[in-house]
């Protein structure tokens, strides 16, 4: 019986010299990746060009405080039709401060909650509960933000208004601002809940990736379970925690609809020197400001001002991505995780 | 009371193994004074049999742990069946046997690490210094019974932090670096790693070579001053030279610490063990002095295994 030859099966005897497939795939994928990068770079440059008149007319004062930002925006919106008379004056600090405050607080709270709940899910929850919690948490990431906004405006805001804000508080700031429950607190609470699922999903995955070997090594030294997890597993996944926080920051910076609904939509800079009261003061971050200005986009200087807000948001996201990357680099020297 | 000299030379000279003589003082319940060979100076070459000096030194052999009809099952599968053994300080006990015979499970029962597997059910008793480990706090037991794993598993921290880890995390108050330093240095010295890392204690432990990592893990265990050290095939992932260094370290340690080692490597067991337990399919087939198990095994299965007929 003749031995089976490759020829009989129709499979080529030898690898074709200079097989072009690899090269072709490389080129195609490379072109796709480059296109994405080019698109992002183009978008940033386009936004900057569009935003330039707003920055150029204000200089660094654009970032400063001064006057009523809502009044300034309204003046820009009501600019005369003649390009020579366009109004650009803007002191955007209240909006920037609101963005920093609400996103920053949410990311800090969410990071703590996410780390502890991930530890619970991975290491302490009974298996049945684990199997229930994890998909539910991941599903929460897909809830549309307008639903959160709706719950916020119908439940959280009235609750804060009725239960947490006292008459003295209202009276003490009555000459500056009305307190009605739409506040830094409502926005931070809901934003924290919104960015939690993605953080938990990432941190749970990285906790699972910590070698069992390490935890067993710690346990075998007579260290209790909680300490072993904290000092070995959590330590090892610090790069992943940073990565999750960066992703959450980007999500928080970009959130518009929910914040437009619950943050107060007033260009006011909550003042931490007001004590606990400042949590109940309304404000409006940059992203909801763009949303609120939507009907004025046809007015040229107003549109350019909105582009300026957009540019600040894009640049912040890029900045956070890079600093997150830098922190991960320095942390991963001793650990594992996302690089 | 008399001194009985057992001559284990039978059959040894043909194997090229230098004779080992034991002087057993009988008439005494444990602790029993046994003289046995020392010879920790040179590491035995891997191809040649024991290069052990013909010296005698009296060492207290004292019971540390006693395993009484231990059984472990994972669900329906019986991994260890009715095993009774004794772990003595001053001795190295080697657990040998083919893969899946339950030796690692037995080892992990000694520090209750097997309890981490949710399906594991244990029966029988394990005593540490006459105290039932079932009623001991896991963390307390594991401080006294250290363990070394098959894969070196230093933590992702500096070398110093690795060795100090067990002491730092044992109580609510973390000792300072100053207080820890002498202990860390001592542990690294006893693990035979000090000379290589003394200049770079602040380097990441994961940058060490495999053999150094495993010795770092030994140092990490020694720093918490265990009474018993469990070794789960500690050399299976290492090269011959690292293996020889680690075997040396083990032999050096046995005077202070009772050592139990699981190994697939019969030559290794022969080189370092004083007592050998042969397991097969969860049963303890034979338990006795190393020379006897290797040279004059009682059971057929042991004979086949040590001759290399299966395994």
mmCIF file of C-alpha atoms in Angstrom, chain B:
data_model
loop_
_atom_site.group_PDB
_atom_site.id
_atom_site.type_symbol
_atom_site.label_atom_id
_atom_site.label_comp_id
_atom_site.label_asym_id
_atom_site.label_seq_id
_atom_site.Cartn_x
_atom_site.Cartn_y
_atom_site.Cartn_z
ATOM 1 C CA UNK B 1 19.786 0.313 78.720
ATOM 2 C CA UNK B 2 22.168 -0.588 76.010
ATOM 3 C CA UNK B 3 23.491 0.809 72.869
ATOM 4 C CA UNK B 4 22.565 -1.067 69.779
ATOM 5 C CA UNK B 5 24.602 -0.512 66.717
ATOM 6 C CA UNK B 6 22.795 -1.221 63.522
ATOM 7 C CA UNK B 7 24.932 -1.779 60.569
ATOM 8 C CA UNK B 8 23.301 -0.635 57.425
ATOM 9 C CA UNK B 9 26.132 -1.619 55.225
ATOM 10 C CA UNK B 10 24.294 -4.504 53.713
ATOM 11 C CA UNK B 11 24.071 -3.988 49.991
ATOM 12 C CA UNK B 12 25.276 -0.461 50.213
ATOM 13 C CA UNK B 13 28.827 -0.889 49.100
ATOM 14 C CA UNK B 14 27.703 -2.374 45.810
ATOM 15 C CA UNK B 15 25.605 0.693 45.198
ATOM 16 C CA UNK B 16 28.671 2.755 45.887
ATOM 17 C CA UNK B 17 26.996 4.447 48.822
ATOM 18 C CA UNK B 18 29.265 5.020 51.780
ATOM 19 C CA UNK B 19 28.059 3.158 54.835
ATOM 20 C CA UNK B 20 25.924 4.896 57.365
ATOM 21 C CA UNK B 21 25.999 3.638 60.898
ATOM 22 C CA UNK B 22 23.383 4.387 63.450
ATOM 23 C CA UNK B 23 23.706 4.155 67.174
ATOM 24 C CA UNK B 24 20.304 3.807 68.681
ATOM 25 C CA UNK B 25 19.868 4.270 72.356
ATOM 26 C CA UNK B 26 16.961 2.075 73.199
ATOM 27 C CA UNK B 27 14.903 1.821 76.302
ATOM 28 C CA UNK B 28 13.912 5.432 75.950
ATOM 29 C CA UNK B 29 10.656 6.639 74.588
ATOM 30 C CA UNK B 30 10.990 9.669 72.325
ATOM 31 C CA UNK B 31 13.011 11.780 72.407
ATOM 32 C CA UNK B 32 15.457 9.171 71.281
ATOM 33 C CA UNK B 33 19.030 10.056 70.845
ATOM 34 C CA UNK B 34 20.252 8.962 67.467
ATOM 35 C CA UNK B 35 23.600 9.528 65.993
ATOM 36 C CA UNK B 36 23.560 10.045 62.315
ATOM 37 C CA UNK B 37 25.776 11.245 59.602
ATOM 38 C CA UNK B 38 26.606 14.829 59.042
ATOM 39 C CA UNK B 39 28.460 16.166 56.098
ATOM 40 C CA UNK B 40 27.046 19.406 55.015
ATOM 41 C CA UNK B 41 30.260 20.892 53.800
ATOM 42 C CA UNK B 42 30.410 19.902 50.192
ATOM 43 C CA UNK B 43 27.324 19.686 48.096
ATOM 44 C CA UNK B 44 27.017 16.202 46.730
ATOM 45 C CA UNK B 45 27.571 16.058 43.014
ATOM 46 C CA UNK B 46 24.515 14.951 41.194
ATOM 47 C CA UNK B 47 25.881 11.969 39.400
ATOM 48 C CA UNK B 48 27.942 10.538 42.160
ATOM 49 C CA UNK B 49 26.367 9.001 45.199
ATOM 50 C CA UNK B 50 26.730 10.545 48.612
ATOM 51 C CA UNK B 51 29.951 12.356 49.223
ATOM 52 C CA UNK B 52 29.277 12.459 52.915
ATOM 53 C CA UNK B 53 31.994 12.601 55.485
ATOM 54 C CA UNK B 54 32.219 9.704 57.834
ATOM 55 C CA UNK B 55 31.440 11.604 60.945
ATOM 56 C CA UNK B 56 29.046 11.145 63.752
ATOM 57 C CA UNK B 57 27.231 13.712 65.690
ATOM 58 C CA UNK B 58 24.585 13.239 68.252
ATOM 59 C CA UNK B 59 21.330 14.927 67.360
ATOM 60 C CA UNK B 60 18.096 14.898 69.264
ATOM 61 C CA UNK B 61 15.420 13.345 67.196
ATOM 62 C CA UNK B 62 12.202 14.527 68.652
ATOM 63 C CA UNK B 63 8.668 14.087 67.500
ATOM 64 C CA UNK B 64 7.179 17.298 66.140
ATOM 65 C CA UNK B 65 4.099 16.226 64.251
ATOM 66 C CA UNK B 66 2.108 13.039 64.366
ATOM 67 C CA UNK B 67 -0.325 12.073 61.655
ATOM 68 C CA UNK B 68 -2.959 9.637 62.858
ATOM 69 C CA UNK B 69 -5.003 7.775 60.244
ATOM 70 C CA UNK B 70 -5.325 10.819 58.041
ATOM 71 C CA UNK B 71 -7.799 10.639 55.193
ATOM 72 C CA UNK B 72 -8.476 13.349 52.624
ATOM 73 C CA UNK B 73 -11.154 13.202 49.976
ATOM 74 C CA UNK B 74 -12.073 15.679 47.271
ATOM 75 C CA UNK B 75 -15.736 15.042 46.679
ATOM 76 C CA UNK B 76 -15.882 11.380 45.707
ATOM 77 C CA UNK B 77 -12.182 11.029 45.097
ATOM 78 C CA UNK B 78 -10.087 9.703 47.942
ATOM 79 C CA UNK B 79 -6.678 11.337 47.741
ATOM 80 C CA UNK B 80 -5.183 10.106 50.996
ATOM 81 C CA UNK B 81 -6.357 6.954 52.790
ATOM 82 C CA UNK B 82 -5.686 6.221 56.416
ATOM 83 C CA UNK B 83 -2.089 7.397 56.623
ATOM 84 C CA UNK B 84 -0.198 7.441 59.911
ATOM 85 C CA UNK B 85 3.228 9.011 60.048
ATOM 86 C CA UNK B 86 5.554 10.816 62.328
ATOM 87 C CA UNK B 87 7.531 13.977 61.580
ATOM 88 C CA UNK B 88 10.644 14.413 63.688
ATOM 89 C CA UNK B 89 12.920 17.344 64.172
ATOM 90 C CA UNK B 90 16.513 16.628 63.274
ATOM 91 C CA UNK B 91 15.391 14.549 60.330
ATOM 92 C CA UNK B 92 14.375 14.980 56.736
ATOM 93 C CA UNK B 93 11.296 12.974 55.830
ATOM 94 C CA UNK B 94 10.826 12.416 52.110
ATOM 95 C CA UNK B 95 7.442 11.549 50.638
ATOM 96 C CA UNK B 96 7.877 9.681 47.391
ATOM 97 C CA UNK B 97 5.532 7.998 45.000
ATOM 98 C CA UNK B 98 4.116 8.285 41.496
ATOM 99 C CA UNK B 99 2.138 11.352 40.403
ATOM 100 C CA UNK B 100 -1.304 11.615 41.904
ATOM 101 C CA UNK B 101 -0.520 9.325 44.834
ATOM 102 C CA UNK B 102 -1.572 11.935 47.370
ATOM 103 C CA UNK B 103 1.791 13.064 48.649
ATOM 104 C CA UNK B 104 1.205 16.739 47.955
ATOM 105 C CA UNK B 105 -2.275 16.514 49.472
ATOM 106 C CA UNK B 106 -0.760 14.920 52.561
ATOM 107 C CA UNK B 107 1.814 17.687 52.735
ATOM 108 C CA UNK B 108 -0.782 20.412 52.343
ATOM 109 C CA UNK B 109 -2.859 18.815 55.107
ATOM 110 C CA UNK B 110 -0.034 19.397 57.551
ATOM 111 C CA UNK B 111 -0.528 23.169 57.419
ATOM 112 C CA UNK B 112 -4.240 22.930 56.555
ATOM 113 C CA UNK B 113 -3.638 24.560 53.196
ATOM 114 C CA UNK B 114 -5.731 21.766 51.725
ATOM 115 C CA UNK B 115 -8.736 23.337 53.450
ATOM 116 C CA UNK B 116 -8.622 26.140 50.879
ATOM 117 C CA UNK B 117 -10.067 23.678 48.374
ATOM 118 C CA UNK B 118 -13.803 23.878 49.085
ATOM 119 C CA UNK B 119 -14.466 20.228 48.263
ATOM 120 C CA UNK B 120 -11.770 18.817 50.530
ATOM 121 C CA UNK B 121 -12.879 16.742 53.508
ATOM 122 C CA UNK B 122 -10.344 15.640 56.068
ATOM 123 C CA UNK B 123 -10.568 12.810 58.607
ATOM 124 C CA UNK B 124 -8.165 11.549 61.234
ATOM 125 C CA UNK B 125 -5.929 13.679 63.363
ATOM 126 C CA UNK B 126 -2.769 15.678 62.867
ATOM 127 C CA UNK B 127 -0.927 16.674 66.022
ATOM 128 C CA UNK B 128 1.677 19.386 66.317
ATOM 129 C CA UNK B 129 3.583 19.072 69.580
ATOM 130 C CA UNK B 130 0.737 16.906 70.911
ATOM 131 C CA UNK B 131 -1.857 19.526 70.058
ATOM 132 C CA UNK B 132 -4.595 18.698 67.568
ATOM 133 C CA UNK B 133 -4.169 21.035 64.608
ATOM 134 C CA UNK B 134 -7.902 20.871 63.898
ATOM 135 C CA UNK B 135 -8.464 23.092 66.916
ATOM 136 C CA UNK B 136 -5.529 25.379 66.222
ATOM 137 C CA UNK B 137 -5.919 28.723 64.530
ATOM 138 C CA UNK B 138 -4.866 28.396 60.877
ATOM 139 C CA UNK B 139 -2.545 31.375 61.080
ATOM 140 C CA UNK B 140 -0.858 30.089 64.249
ATOM 141 C CA UNK B 141 -0.387 26.650 62.739
ATOM 142 C CA UNK B 142 1.069 28.064 59.541
ATOM 143 C CA UNK B 143 3.517 30.209 61.462
ATOM 144 C CA UNK B 144 4.868 27.046 63.059
ATOM 145 C CA UNK B 145 4.627 24.921 59.927
ATOM 146 C CA UNK B 146 6.177 26.776 56.995
ATOM 147 C CA UNK B 147 5.891 25.730 53.388
ATOM 148 C CA UNK B 148 7.834 25.998 50.171
ATOM 149 C CA UNK B 149 6.096 25.500 46.849
ATOM 150 C CA UNK B 150 6.956 23.795 43.604
ATOM 151 C CA UNK B 151 7.190 27.046 41.688
ATOM 152 C CA UNK B 152 9.248 29.747 43.410
ATOM 153 C CA UNK B 153 6.664 32.343 44.439
ATOM 154 C CA UNK B 154 8.379 35.449 45.764
ATOM 155 C CA UNK B 155 5.978 38.353 46.118
ATOM 156 C CA UNK B 156 6.210 41.285 43.719
ATOM 157 C CA UNK B 157 8.189 43.388 46.188
ATOM 158 C CA UNK B 158 11.808 44.004 47.091
ATOM 159 C CA UNK B 159 14.006 41.216 48.418
ATOM 160 C CA UNK B 160 13.969 42.747 51.897
ATOM 161 C CA UNK B 161 10.193 43.141 51.934
ATOM 162 C CA UNK B 162 9.773 39.533 50.875
ATOM 163 C CA UNK B 163 11.761 38.170 53.788
ATOM 164 C CA UNK B 164 10.205 40.637 56.238
ATOM 165 C CA UNK B 165 6.688 39.938 54.972
ATOM 166 C CA UNK B 166 5.692 37.212 57.426
ATOM 167 C CA UNK B 167 6.863 39.238 60.412
ATOM 168 C CA UNK B 168 5.319 42.479 59.236
ATOM 169 C CA UNK B 169 1.903 41.047 58.573
ATOM 170 C CA UNK B 170 1.609 38.767 61.577
ATOM 171 C CA UNK B 171 0.134 41.224 64.056
ATOM 172 C CA UNK B 172 -1.589 44.548 64.201
ATOM 173 C CA UNK B 173 1.634 46.408 64.896
ATOM 174 C CA UNK B 174 4.110 46.447 62.047
ATOM 175 C CA UNK B 175 7.709 46.314 63.257
ATOM 176 C CA UNK B 176 10.079 48.925 61.857
ATOM 177 C CA UNK B 177 12.786 48.254 59.322
ATOM 178 C CA UNK B 178 15.522 48.560 61.970
ATOM 179 C CA UNK B 179 14.011 45.835 64.128
ATOM 180 C CA UNK B 180 13.513 43.555 61.138
ATOM 181 C CA UNK B 181 16.944 43.909 59.622
ATOM 182 C CA UNK B 182 18.889 41.441 61.801
ATOM 183 C CA UNK B 183 16.170 38.810 61.328
ATOM 184 C CA UNK B 184 16.110 39.326 57.584
ATOM 185 C CA UNK B 185 19.891 39.071 57.356
ATOM 186 C CA UNK B 186 19.921 35.946 59.519
ATOM 187 C CA UNK B 187 17.194 34.297 57.445
ATOM 188 C CA UNK B 188 19.001 35.087 54.199
ATOM 189 C CA UNK B 189 22.232 33.716 55.632
ATOM 190 C CA UNK B 190 20.599 30.488 56.731
ATOM 191 C CA UNK B 191 19.014 30.108 53.322
ATOM 192 C CA UNK B 192 22.470 30.563 51.775
ATOM 193 C CA UNK B 193 21.452 33.620 49.788
ATOM 194 C CA UNK B 194 22.997 36.452 51.783
ATOM 195 C CA UNK B 195 26.288 36.643 49.876
ATOM 196 C CA UNK B 196 24.477 37.017 46.580
ATOM 197 C CA UNK B 197 21.933 39.658 47.570
ATOM 198 C CA UNK B 198 23.544 41.599 50.411
ATOM 199 C CA UNK B 199 24.173 44.577 48.118
ATOM 200 C CA UNK B 200 20.774 44.728 46.530
ATOM 201 C CA UNK B 201 18.169 44.083 49.170
ATOM 202 C CA UNK B 202 16.033 46.756 47.578
ATOM 203 C CA UNK B 203 15.924 45.150 44.159
ATOM 204 C CA UNK B 204 12.706 43.503 43.015
ATOM 205 C CA UNK B 205 12.623 39.865 44.079
ATOM 206 C CA UNK B 206 11.275 38.863 40.687
ATOM 207 C CA UNK B 207 14.555 39.932 39.084
ATOM 208 C CA UNK B 208 16.393 37.063 40.804
ATOM 209 C CA UNK B 209 17.072 33.768 39.030
ATOM 210 C CA UNK B 210 14.803 30.789 39.662
ATOM 211 C CA UNK B 211 17.166 29.137 42.129
ATOM 212 C CA UNK B 212 17.728 32.384 43.998
ATOM 213 C CA UNK B 213 13.983 32.960 44.114
ATOM 214 C CA UNK B 214 13.466 29.552 45.677
ATOM 215 C CA UNK B 215 16.135 30.245 48.304
ATOM 216 C CA UNK B 216 14.509 33.608 48.923
ATOM 217 C CA UNK B 217 11.292 31.709 49.601
ATOM 218 C CA UNK B 218 13.197 29.504 52.060
ATOM 219 C CA UNK B 219 14.491 32.651 53.773
ATOM 220 C CA UNK B 220 10.974 34.039 53.842
ATOM 221 C CA UNK B 221 9.746 30.915 55.610
ATOM 222 C CA UNK B 222 12.697 30.825 58.010
ATOM 223 C CA UNK B 223 12.166 34.434 59.054
ATOM 224 C CA UNK B 224 8.967 33.482 60.882
ATOM 225 C CA UNK B 225 10.908 30.733 62.712
ATOM 226 C CA UNK B 226 8.894 27.649 61.884
ATOM 227 C CA UNK B 227 9.275 24.324 63.730
ATOM 228 C CA UNK B 228 8.441 22.313 60.656
ATOM 229 C CA UNK B 229 9.183 23.124 57.034
ATOM 230 C CA UNK B 230 7.164 21.523 54.248
ATOM 231 C CA UNK B 231 8.715 21.404 50.800
ATOM 232 C CA UNK B 232 6.602 20.557 47.784
ATOM 233 C CA UNK B 233 8.998 19.439 45.052
ATOM 234 C CA UNK B 234 11.090 22.536 45.669
ATOM 235 C CA UNK B 235 13.665 21.731 43.003
ATOM 236 C CA UNK B 236 11.489 20.500 40.168
ATOM 237 C CA UNK B 237 11.635 23.856 38.383
ATOM 238 C CA UNK B 238 15.351 24.395 38.974
ATOM 239 C CA UNK B 239 18.622 23.577 37.277
ATOM 240 C CA UNK B 240 21.050 21.008 38.786
ATOM 241 C CA UNK B 241 23.338 23.570 40.398
ATOM 242 C CA UNK B 242 20.523 25.436 42.120
ATOM 243 C CA UNK B 243 19.146 22.069 43.157
ATOM 244 C CA UNK B 244 22.442 21.110 44.784
ATOM 245 C CA UNK B 245 22.586 24.407 46.665
ATOM 246 C CA UNK B 246 19.048 24.010 47.923
ATOM 247 C CA UNK B 247 19.650 20.403 48.989
ATOM 248 C CA UNK B 248 22.639 21.645 50.939
ATOM 249 C CA UNK B 249 20.529 24.289 52.588
ATOM 250 C CA UNK B 250 17.915 21.707 53.524
ATOM 251 C CA UNK B 251 20.456 19.387 55.106
ATOM 252 C CA UNK B 252 21.921 22.318 57.029
ATOM 253 C CA UNK B 253 18.519 23.240 58.377
ATOM 254 C CA UNK B 254 17.384 19.870 59.593
ATOM 255 C CA UNK B 255 19.094 20.093 62.950
ATOM 256 C CA UNK B 256 16.795 22.941 63.958
ATOM 257 C CA UNK B 257 13.707 22.266 61.916
ATOM 258 C CA UNK B 258 11.750 19.159 61.067
ATOM 259 C CA UNK B 259 11.655 18.878 57.301
ATOM 260 C CA UNK B 260 9.151 17.097 55.108
ATOM 261 C CA UNK B 261 9.887 17.048 51.409
ATOM 262 C CA UNK B 262 7.772 15.771 48.548
ATOM 263 C CA UNK B 263 9.913 14.763 45.637
ATOM 264 C CA UNK B 264 9.718 12.930 42.340
ATOM 265 C CA UNK B 265 13.441 12.680 42.244
ATOM 266 C CA UNK B 266 14.531 9.457 43.919
ATOM 267 C CA UNK B 267 18.205 10.393 43.839
ATOM 268 C CA UNK B 268 17.314 13.552 45.660
ATOM 269 C CA UNK B 269 15.391 11.647 48.302
ATOM 270 C CA UNK B 270 18.320 9.289 48.659
ATOM 271 C CA UNK B 271 20.743 12.168 49.041
ATOM 272 C CA UNK B 272 18.961 14.156 51.694
ATOM 273 C CA UNK B 273 16.334 12.047 53.427
ATOM 274 C CA UNK B 274 16.676 10.251 56.740
ATOM 275 C CA UNK B 275 13.230 8.730 56.596
ATOM 276 C CA UNK B 276 11.246 7.904 53.507
ATOM 277 C CA UNK B 277 7.533 7.319 53.097
ATOM 278 C CA UNK B 278 6.394 5.686 49.876
ATOM 279 C CA UNK B 279 2.808 6.341 48.861
ATOM 280 C CA UNK B 280 0.757 4.720 46.164
ATOM 281 C CA UNK B 281 -2.808 5.663 45.197
ATOM 282 C CA UNK B 282 -3.381 7.401 48.512
ATOM 283 C CA UNK B 283 -2.039 4.538 50.639
ATOM 284 C CA UNK B 284 1.095 4.687 52.674
ATOM 285 C CA UNK B 285 2.894 1.597 51.399
ATOM 286 C CA UNK B 286 6.143 1.826 53.265
ATOM 287 C CA UNK B 287 7.725 4.073 55.848
ATOM 288 C CA UNK B 288 11.181 3.679 57.286
ATOM 289 C CA UNK B 289 14.771 4.815 57.310
ATOM 290 C CA UNK B 290 15.936 5.972 53.890
ATOM 291 C CA UNK B 291 18.599 3.320 53.579
ATOM 292 C CA UNK B 292 16.095 0.612 54.253
ATOM 293 C CA UNK B 293 13.445 1.879 51.863
ATOM 294 C CA UNK B 294 15.938 2.305 49.068
ATOM 295 C CA UNK B 295 18.044 -0.755 49.596
ATOM 296 C CA UNK B 296 15.905 -3.328 51.281
ATOM 297 C CA UNK B 297 12.283 -2.325 50.748
ATOM 298 C CA UNK B 298 9.738 -4.606 52.350
ATOM 299 C CA UNK B 299 6.861 -4.133 49.919
ATOM 300 C CA UNK B 300 6.871 -5.298 46.305
ATOM 301 C CA UNK B 301 5.467 -1.962 45.100
ATOM 302 C CA UNK B 302 8.227 -0.024 46.791
ATOM 303 C CA UNK B 303 10.802 -2.326 45.292
ATOM 304 C CA UNK B 304 9.385 -1.760 41.804
ATOM 305 C CA UNK B 305 9.209 1.972 42.291
ATOM 306 C CA UNK B 306 12.687 2.519 43.647
ATOM 307 C CA UNK B 307 14.099 0.241 40.956
ATOM 308 C CA UNK B 308 12.363 2.477 38.434
ATOM 309 C CA UNK B 309 9.950 -0.114 37.057
ATOM 310 C CA UNK B 310 7.065 2.323 37.188
ATOM 311 C CA UNK B 311 6.462 5.838 38.280
#
